[in-house]
Coordinates of C-alpha atoms and ligand atoms in Angstrom, one line a residue:
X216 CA 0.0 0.0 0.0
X217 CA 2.3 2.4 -1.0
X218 CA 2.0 6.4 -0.6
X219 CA 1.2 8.3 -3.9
X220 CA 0.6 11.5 -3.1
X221 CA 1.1 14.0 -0.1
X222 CA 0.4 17.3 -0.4
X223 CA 0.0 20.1 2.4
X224 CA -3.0 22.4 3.1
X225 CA -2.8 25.9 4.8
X226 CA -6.5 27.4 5.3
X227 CA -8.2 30.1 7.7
X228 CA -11.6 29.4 7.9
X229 CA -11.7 31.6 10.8
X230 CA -7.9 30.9 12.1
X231 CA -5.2 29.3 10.6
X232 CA -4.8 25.3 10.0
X233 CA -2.2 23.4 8.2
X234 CA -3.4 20.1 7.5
X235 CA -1.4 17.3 5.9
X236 CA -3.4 15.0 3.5
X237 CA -1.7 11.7 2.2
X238 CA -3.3 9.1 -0.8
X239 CA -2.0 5.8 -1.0
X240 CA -1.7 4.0 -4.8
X241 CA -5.4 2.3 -3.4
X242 CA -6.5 5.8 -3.3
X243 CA -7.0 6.0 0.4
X244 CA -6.8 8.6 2.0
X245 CA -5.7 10.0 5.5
X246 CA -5.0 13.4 7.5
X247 CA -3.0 14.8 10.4
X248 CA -2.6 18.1 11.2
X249 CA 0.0 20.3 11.6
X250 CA -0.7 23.7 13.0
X251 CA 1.5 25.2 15.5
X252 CA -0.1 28.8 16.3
X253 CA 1.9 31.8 15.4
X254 CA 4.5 29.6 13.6
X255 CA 1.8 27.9 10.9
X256 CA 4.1 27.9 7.8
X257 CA 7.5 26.9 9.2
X258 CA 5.3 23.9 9.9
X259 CA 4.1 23.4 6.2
X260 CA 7.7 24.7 4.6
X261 CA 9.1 21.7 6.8
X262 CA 6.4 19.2 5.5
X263 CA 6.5 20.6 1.8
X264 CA 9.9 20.7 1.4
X265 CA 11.8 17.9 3.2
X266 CA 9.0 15.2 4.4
X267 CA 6.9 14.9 1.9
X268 CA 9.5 14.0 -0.9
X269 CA 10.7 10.9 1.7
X270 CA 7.1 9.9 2.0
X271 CA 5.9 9.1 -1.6
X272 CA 6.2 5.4 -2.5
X273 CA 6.6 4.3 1.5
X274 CA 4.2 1.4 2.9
X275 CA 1.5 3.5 4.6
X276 CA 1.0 0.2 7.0
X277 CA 4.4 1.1 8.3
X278 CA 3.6 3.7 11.0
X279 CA 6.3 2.8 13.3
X280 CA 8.7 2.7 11.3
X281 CA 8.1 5.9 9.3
X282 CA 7.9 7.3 12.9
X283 CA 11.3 6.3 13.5
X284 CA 12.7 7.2 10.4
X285 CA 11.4 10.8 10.4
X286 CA 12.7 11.4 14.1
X287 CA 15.8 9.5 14.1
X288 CA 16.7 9.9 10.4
X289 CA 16.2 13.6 10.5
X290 CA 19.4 14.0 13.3
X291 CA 18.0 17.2 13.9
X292 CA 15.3 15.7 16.5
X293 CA 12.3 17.4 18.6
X294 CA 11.4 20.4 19.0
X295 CA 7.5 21.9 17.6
X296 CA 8.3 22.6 14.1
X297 CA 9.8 18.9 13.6
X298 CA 6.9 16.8 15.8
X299 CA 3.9 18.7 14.1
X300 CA 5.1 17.7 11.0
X301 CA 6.1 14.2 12.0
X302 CA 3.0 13.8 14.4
X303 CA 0.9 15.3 11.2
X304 CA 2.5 12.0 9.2
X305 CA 1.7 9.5 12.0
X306 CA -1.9 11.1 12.2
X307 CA -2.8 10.9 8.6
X308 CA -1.1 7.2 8.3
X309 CA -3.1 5.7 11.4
X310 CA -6.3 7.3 9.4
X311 CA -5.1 5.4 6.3
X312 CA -5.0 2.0 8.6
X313 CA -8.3 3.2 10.0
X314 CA -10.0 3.5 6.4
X315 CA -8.4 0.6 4.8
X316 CA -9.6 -2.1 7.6
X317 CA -13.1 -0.5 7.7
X318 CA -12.8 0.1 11.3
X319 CA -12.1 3.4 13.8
X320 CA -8.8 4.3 14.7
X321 CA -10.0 3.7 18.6
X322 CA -10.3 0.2 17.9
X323 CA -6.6 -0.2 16.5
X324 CA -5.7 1.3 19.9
X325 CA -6.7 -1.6 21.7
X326 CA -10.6 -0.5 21.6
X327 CA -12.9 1.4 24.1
X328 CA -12.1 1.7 27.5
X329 CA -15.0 4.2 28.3
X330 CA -18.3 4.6 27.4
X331 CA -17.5 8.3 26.3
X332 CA -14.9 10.8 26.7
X333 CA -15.3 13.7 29.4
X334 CA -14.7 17.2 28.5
X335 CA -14.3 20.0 29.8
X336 CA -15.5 23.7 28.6
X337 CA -13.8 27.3 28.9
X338 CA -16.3 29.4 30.8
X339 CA -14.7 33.1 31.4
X340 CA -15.5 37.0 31.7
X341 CA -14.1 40.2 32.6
X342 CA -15.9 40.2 35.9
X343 CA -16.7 37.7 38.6
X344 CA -19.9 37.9 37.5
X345 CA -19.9 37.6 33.7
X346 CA -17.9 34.4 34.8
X347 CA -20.2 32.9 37.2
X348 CA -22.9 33.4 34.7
X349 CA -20.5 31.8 31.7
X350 CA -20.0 28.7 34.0
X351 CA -23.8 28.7 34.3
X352 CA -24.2 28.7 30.9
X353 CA -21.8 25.4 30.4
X354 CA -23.4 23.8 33.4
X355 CA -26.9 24.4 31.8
X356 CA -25.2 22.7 28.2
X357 CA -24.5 19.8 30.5
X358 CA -20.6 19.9 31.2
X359 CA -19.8 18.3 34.6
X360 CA -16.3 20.1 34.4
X361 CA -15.2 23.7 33.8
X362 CA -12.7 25.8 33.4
X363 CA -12.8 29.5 34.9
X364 CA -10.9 32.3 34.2
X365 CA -11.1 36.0 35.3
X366 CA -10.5 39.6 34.2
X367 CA -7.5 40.4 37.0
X368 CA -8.7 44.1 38.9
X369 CA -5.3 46.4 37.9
X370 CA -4.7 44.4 34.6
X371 CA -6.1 45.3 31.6
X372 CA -5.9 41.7 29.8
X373 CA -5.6 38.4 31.3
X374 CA -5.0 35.1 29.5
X375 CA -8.5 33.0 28.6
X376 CA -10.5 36.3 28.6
X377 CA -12.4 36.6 25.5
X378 CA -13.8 40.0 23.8
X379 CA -16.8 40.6 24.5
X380 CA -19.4 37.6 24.1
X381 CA -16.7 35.6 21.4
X382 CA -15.2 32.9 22.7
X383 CA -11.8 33.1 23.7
X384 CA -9.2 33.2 20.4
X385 CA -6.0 34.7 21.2
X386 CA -4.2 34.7 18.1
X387 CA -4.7 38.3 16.4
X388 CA -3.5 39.6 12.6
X389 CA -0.6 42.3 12.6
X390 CA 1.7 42.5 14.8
X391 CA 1.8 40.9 18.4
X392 CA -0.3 42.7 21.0
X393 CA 1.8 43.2 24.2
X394 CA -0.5 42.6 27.7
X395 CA 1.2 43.6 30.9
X396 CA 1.0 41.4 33.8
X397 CA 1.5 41.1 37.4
X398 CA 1.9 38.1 39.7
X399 CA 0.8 39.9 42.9
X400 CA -2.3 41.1 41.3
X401 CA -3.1 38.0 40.1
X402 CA -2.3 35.9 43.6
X403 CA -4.2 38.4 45.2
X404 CA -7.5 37.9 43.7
X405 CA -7.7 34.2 42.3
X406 CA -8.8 32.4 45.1
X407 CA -11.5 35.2 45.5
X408 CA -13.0 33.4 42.0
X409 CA -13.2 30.0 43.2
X410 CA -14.8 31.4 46.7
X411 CA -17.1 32.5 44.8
X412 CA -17.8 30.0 42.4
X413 CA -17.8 26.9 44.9
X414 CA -20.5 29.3 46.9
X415 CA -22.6 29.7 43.7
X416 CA -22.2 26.2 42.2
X417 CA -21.4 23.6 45.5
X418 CA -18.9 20.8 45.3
X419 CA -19.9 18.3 42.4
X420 CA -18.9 20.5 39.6
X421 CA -15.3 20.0 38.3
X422 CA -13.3 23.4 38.2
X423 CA -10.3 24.0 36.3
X424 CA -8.0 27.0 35.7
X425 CA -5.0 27.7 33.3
X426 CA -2.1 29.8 34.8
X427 CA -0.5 29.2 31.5
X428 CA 3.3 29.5 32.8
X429 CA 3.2 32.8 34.8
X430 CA 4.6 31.9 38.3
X431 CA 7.7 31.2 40.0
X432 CA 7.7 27.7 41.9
X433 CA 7.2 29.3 45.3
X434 CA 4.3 31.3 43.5
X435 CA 2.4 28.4 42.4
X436 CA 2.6 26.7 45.8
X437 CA 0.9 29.7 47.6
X438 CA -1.4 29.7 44.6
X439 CA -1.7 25.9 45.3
X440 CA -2.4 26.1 48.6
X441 CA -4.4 29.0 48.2
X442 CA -6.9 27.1 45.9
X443 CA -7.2 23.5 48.4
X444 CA -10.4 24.9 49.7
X445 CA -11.9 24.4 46.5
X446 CA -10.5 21.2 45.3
X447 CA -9.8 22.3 41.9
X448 CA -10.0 19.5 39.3
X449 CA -6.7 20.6 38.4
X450 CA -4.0 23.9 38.0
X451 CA -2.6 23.8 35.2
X452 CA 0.2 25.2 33.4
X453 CA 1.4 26.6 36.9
X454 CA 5.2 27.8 35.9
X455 CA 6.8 27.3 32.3
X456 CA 7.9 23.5 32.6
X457 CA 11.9 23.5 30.8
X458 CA 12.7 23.1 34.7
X459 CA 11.3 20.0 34.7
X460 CA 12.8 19.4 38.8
X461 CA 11.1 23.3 39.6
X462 CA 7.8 21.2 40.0
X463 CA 9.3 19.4 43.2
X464 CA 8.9 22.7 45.0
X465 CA 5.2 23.2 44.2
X466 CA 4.9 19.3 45.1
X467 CA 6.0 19.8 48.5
X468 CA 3.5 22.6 49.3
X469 CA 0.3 21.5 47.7
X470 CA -2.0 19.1 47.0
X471 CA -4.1 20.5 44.7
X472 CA -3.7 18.5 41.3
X473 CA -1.6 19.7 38.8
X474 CA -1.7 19.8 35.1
X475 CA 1.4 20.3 32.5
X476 CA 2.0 19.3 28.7
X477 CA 0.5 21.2 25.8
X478 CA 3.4 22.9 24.8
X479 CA 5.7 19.6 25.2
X480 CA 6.9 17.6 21.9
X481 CA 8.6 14.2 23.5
X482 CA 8.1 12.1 26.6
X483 CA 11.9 13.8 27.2
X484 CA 10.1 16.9 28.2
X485 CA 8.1 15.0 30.6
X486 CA 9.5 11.6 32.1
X487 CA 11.0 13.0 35.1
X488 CA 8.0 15.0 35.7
X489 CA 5.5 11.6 35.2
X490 CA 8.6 9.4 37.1
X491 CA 8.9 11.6 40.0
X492 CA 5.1 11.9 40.3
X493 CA 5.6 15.6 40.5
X494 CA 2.6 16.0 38.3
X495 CA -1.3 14.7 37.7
X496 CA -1.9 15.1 34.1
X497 CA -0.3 15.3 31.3
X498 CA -1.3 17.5 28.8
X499 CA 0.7 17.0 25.9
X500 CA -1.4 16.5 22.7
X501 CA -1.7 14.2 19.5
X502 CA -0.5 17.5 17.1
X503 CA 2.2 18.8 19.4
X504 CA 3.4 15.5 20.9
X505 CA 4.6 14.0 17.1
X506 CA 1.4 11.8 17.0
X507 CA -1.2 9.0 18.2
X508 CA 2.0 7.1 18.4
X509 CA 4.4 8.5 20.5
X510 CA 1.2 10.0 22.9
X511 CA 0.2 6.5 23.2
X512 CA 4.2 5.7 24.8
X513 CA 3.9 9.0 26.8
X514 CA 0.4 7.7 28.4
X515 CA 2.2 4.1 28.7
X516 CA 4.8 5.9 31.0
X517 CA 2.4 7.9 32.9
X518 CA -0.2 5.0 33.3
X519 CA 2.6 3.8 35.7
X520 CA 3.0 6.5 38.1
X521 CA -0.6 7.3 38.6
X522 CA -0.4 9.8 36.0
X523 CA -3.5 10.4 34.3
X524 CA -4.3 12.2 30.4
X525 CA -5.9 15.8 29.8
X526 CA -5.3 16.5 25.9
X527 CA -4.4 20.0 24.9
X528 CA -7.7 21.0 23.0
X529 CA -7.8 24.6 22.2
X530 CA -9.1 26.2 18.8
X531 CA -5.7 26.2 17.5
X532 CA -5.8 22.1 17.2
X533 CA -7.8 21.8 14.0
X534 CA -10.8 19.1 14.3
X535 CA -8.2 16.6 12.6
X536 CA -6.1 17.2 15.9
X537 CA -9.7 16.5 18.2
X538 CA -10.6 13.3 16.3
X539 CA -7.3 11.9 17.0
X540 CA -7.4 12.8 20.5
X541 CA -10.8 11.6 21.2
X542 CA -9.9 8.1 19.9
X543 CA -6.5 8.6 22.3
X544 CA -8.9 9.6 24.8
X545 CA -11.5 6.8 24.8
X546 CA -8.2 3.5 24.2
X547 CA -6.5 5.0 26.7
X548 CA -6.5 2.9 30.3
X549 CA -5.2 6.3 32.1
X550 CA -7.5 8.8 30.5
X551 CA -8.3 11.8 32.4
X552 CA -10.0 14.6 30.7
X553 CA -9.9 16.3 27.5
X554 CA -10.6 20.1 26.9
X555 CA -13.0 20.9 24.1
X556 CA -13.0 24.3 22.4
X557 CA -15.8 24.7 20.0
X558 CA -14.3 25.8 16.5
X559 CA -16.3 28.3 14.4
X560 CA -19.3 27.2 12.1
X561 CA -16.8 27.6 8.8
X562 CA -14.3 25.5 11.1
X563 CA -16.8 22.9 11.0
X564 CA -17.5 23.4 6.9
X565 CA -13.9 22.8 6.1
X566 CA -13.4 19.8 8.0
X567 CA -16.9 17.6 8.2
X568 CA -16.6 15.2 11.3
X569 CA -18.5 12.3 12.6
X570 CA -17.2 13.1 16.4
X571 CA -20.2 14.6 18.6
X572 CA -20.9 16.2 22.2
X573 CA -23.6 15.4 23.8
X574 CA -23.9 16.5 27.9
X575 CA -20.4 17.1 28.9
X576 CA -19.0 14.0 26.9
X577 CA -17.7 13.2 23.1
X578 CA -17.3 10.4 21.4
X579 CA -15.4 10.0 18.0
X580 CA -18.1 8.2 16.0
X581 CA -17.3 4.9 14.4
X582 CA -16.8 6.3 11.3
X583 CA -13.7 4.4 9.5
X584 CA -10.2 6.3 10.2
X585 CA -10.4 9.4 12.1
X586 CA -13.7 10.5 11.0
X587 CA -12.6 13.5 9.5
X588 CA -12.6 15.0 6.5
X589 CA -11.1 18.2 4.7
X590 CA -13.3 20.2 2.1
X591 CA -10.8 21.2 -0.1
X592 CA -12.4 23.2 -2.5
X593 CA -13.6 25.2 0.5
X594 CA -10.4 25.2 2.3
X595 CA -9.0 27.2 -0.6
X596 CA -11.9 30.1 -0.5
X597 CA -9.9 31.0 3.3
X598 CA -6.7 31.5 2.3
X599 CA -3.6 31.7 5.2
X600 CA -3.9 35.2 7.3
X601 CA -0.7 36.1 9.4
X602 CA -1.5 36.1 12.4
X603 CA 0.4 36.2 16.3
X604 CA 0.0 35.1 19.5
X605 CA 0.0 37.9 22.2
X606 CA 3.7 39.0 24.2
X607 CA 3.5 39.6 28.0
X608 CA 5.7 42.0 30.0
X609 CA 5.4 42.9 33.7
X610 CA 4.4 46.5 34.8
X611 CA 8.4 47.2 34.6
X612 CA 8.4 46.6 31.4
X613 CA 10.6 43.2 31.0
X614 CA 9.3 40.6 28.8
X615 CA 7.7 38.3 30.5
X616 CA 6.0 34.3 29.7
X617 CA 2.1 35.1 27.5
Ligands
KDG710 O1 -1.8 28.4 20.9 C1 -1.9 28.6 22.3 C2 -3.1 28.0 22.9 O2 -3.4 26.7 22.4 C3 -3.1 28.0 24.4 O3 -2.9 29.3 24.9 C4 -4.4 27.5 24.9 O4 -3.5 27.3 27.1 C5 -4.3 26.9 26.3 C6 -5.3 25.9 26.7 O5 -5.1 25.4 27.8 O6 -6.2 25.7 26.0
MG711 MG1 -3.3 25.8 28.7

């Protein structure tokens, strides 16, 4: 079954995608995706120009080994650019597999462990109050978990805060918008959310919240054990993660579950993190994490150390990136949680899918493959838009992690 064609689709219905899209000489077909936000086409220059000519006339029932020969043939290993692309390749090769057997990817993977796949929901506002009544609008769609985030008093952005009533999209076109930020403002008024929410909503309902990578250690641990009273679901993102030992100080302090992973690309990034137990979920994501493949050895490690799986699933993971995850999510004996992001209606358009919500859950659909599908001719009517994620620096002025 030998590859015949690969070619590489950049679109914007709405934001950017870059979606790879392999035939085989049988003229099946399968996708991954490859978008890395902000840094779209280094991504498809790096597919375009040096994968795809090593992919035509390979055996598309070799996923392993075209795995291996991508990363370890490449010398150059890791890093985004390189495990989008080769994550994009294992993607699109398990959908092949899926297709050609008539059967879903999940049941490749060892079949269902679950019934359905819980998600979680991004409810936020500007105020308190606009997010107590966001969470009440995700508890009335039936989501049992939620994540909140909050307008910070003194700051005049805050990370997961949409505009106005859209739902939260932080890439913008032109140039990089700069926010400001402040740690004390920040620690200071947090745990007045949750107060508030666990008051409005009681104990059953899963909460959430994304620092995404402000603190220091010793920050997140008074932020940690700030936030026991409420028994988060998890804190995630809590300090950027290259220190992969800086989590033993946040360990020590709290025991409020921590989350880490969407930005990582390898179980290097993570093992000591999942071996020490220093963490609860890992984060890291079938686009980001080079694949179904090498996610599925990350969640072997993990399932170890009593380390359970919360795919990365924010609007900047196309719906090629959510089928894949979902039939990670539901093979998977350490599943945790997944996020779920709805995409726009033209989203949708572009890339037709057979996975469904219904009452805080998904499923992937039994569909053959992936369950996906890309609209090409409609792809093309939104061509690529440049477009960047926002900078942070502190009220001094340094730069500081967005
Ligand atoms: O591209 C960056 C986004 O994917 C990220 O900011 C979203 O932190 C995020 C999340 O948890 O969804
Ligand atoms: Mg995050």
């Amino acid at each position: 079954m030998k590859i015949t064609d690969a070619r590489v689709i950049v679109c914007s219905p709405g934001r950017n995608f870059v979606t790879l899209k392999l035939v085989t000489e049988d003229g099946v077909s399968g996708l991954g995706d490859a978008t890395v936000n902000g840094r779209e086409l280094a991504v498809a220059s790096y597919l375009t120009d040096h994968v795809v000519p090593l992919l035509i006339g390979r055996d598309a029932r070799r996923i392993e080994d075209t795995w291996q020969y991508l990363y370890k043939g490449a010398y150059w290993r890791r890093g985004p650019i390189t495990m989008a692309a080769i994550g994009a390749v294992d993607t699109a090769l398990w959908d092949i597999r899926g297709k050609s057997l008539d059967t879903p990817v999940y049941q490749l993977l060892g079949g269902a462990s679950r019934d359905a796949v819980l998600v979680y929901g991004h409810a936020n506002g500007a105020t308190i109050e606009e997010t107590v009544a966001a969470v009440a609008r995700y508890v009335k769609l039936g989501y049992t978990a939620v994540r909140a985030q909050c307008g910070i008093p003194g700051l005049a952005q805050a990370y997961g805060v949409g505009r106005g009533d859209r739902y939260y999209e932080p890439a913008e076109q032109g140039m990089p918008p700069e926010h400001l930020w402040s740690s004390e403002r920040y620690l200071g008024f947090v745990p007045t959310l949750f107060t508030r929410l666990r008051a409005e909503f009681g104990d059953e309902l899963h909460f959430l919240h994304d620092v995404h990578h402000r603190l220091t250690p010793i920050e997140a641990a008074r932020l940690g054990k700030a936030l026991e009273p409420y028994h988060l679901f998890w804190l995630e993102d809590p300090v950027p993660a290259e220190l992969q030992e800086g989590f033993r100080l946040i360990r020590q302090h709290t025991t409020t579950p921590l989350a880490v992973g969407e930005v990582f690309n390898t179980v290097y990034d993570c093992h000591r993190l999942i071996e020490e137990q220093l963490i609860d979920y890992i984060r890291a994501t079938v686009v980001h994490a080079g694949g179904i493949s090498h996610l599925r050895k990350i969640a072997a490690l993990a399932e170890l150390y009593h380390v359970r799986t919360g795919c990365h699933g924010a609007t900047d993971l196309s719906p090629v990136c959510m089928a894949a995850a979902l039939h990670f999510d539901l093979s998977v004996h350490n599943f945790g949680i997944q996020e779920y992001m709805t995409h726009t209606a033209e989203t949708d358009r572009v890339f037709p899918h057979s996975y469904r919500f219904e009452a805080g859950v998904m499923h992937p659909g039994d569909a053959p493959g992936l369950g996906v599908d890309i609209d090409e001719a409609l792809a093309a009517r939104y061509p690529y838009e440049r477009a960047y994620l926002p900078t942070t620096r502190k009220l001094d002025g340094t730069v500081h992690s967005w």
